[in-house]
């Protein structure tokens, strides 16, 4: 699994969404 900026961006987006849901 390569830590590409695209993957990090997607992960951050998902994390931000989960935080907003809480």
PDB file of C-alpha atoms in Angstrom:
ATOM      1  CA  UNK A   1       0.000   0.000   0.000  1.00  0.00           C
ATOM      2  CA  UNK A   2       1.647   3.231  -1.133  1.00  0.00           C
ATOM      3  CA  UNK A   3       0.842   6.383   0.801  1.00  0.00           C
ATOM      4  CA  UNK A   4      -0.059   8.576  -2.136  1.00  0.00           C
ATOM      5  CA  UNK A   5      -1.496  12.073  -1.659  1.00  0.00           C
ATOM      6  CA  UNK A   6      -4.696  10.860  -3.275  1.00  0.00           C
ATOM      7  CA  UNK A   7      -5.196   8.112  -0.699  1.00  0.00           C
ATOM      8  CA  UNK A   8      -4.389  10.436   2.177  1.00  0.00           C
ATOM      9  CA  UNK A   9      -6.887  12.956   0.819  1.00  0.00           C
ATOM     10  CA  UNK A  10      -9.610  10.311   0.596  1.00  0.00           C
ATOM     11  CA  UNK A  11      -8.834   9.077   4.091  1.00  0.00           C
ATOM     12  CA  UNK A  12      -8.927  12.602   5.493  1.00  0.00           C
ATOM     13  CA  UNK A  13     -12.240  13.253   3.780  1.00  0.00           C
ATOM     14  CA  UNK A  14     -13.759  10.107   5.263  1.00  0.00           C
ATOM     15  CA  UNK A  15     -12.396  10.983   8.705  1.00  0.00           C
ATOM     16  CA  UNK A  16     -13.750  14.522   8.534  1.00  0.00           C
ATOM     17  CA  UNK A  17     -17.152  13.182   7.480  1.00  0.00           C
ATOM     18  CA  UNK A  18     -17.270  10.742  10.394  1.00  0.00           C
ATOM     19  CA  UNK A  19     -16.298  13.522  12.800  1.00  0.00           C
ATOM     20  CA  UNK A  20     -19.032  15.781  11.428  1.00  0.00           C
ATOM     21  CA  UNK A  21     -21.566  12.970  11.856  1.00  0.00           C
ATOM     22  CA  UNK A  22     -20.697  12.569  15.523  1.00  0.00           C
TER      23      UNK A  22
END
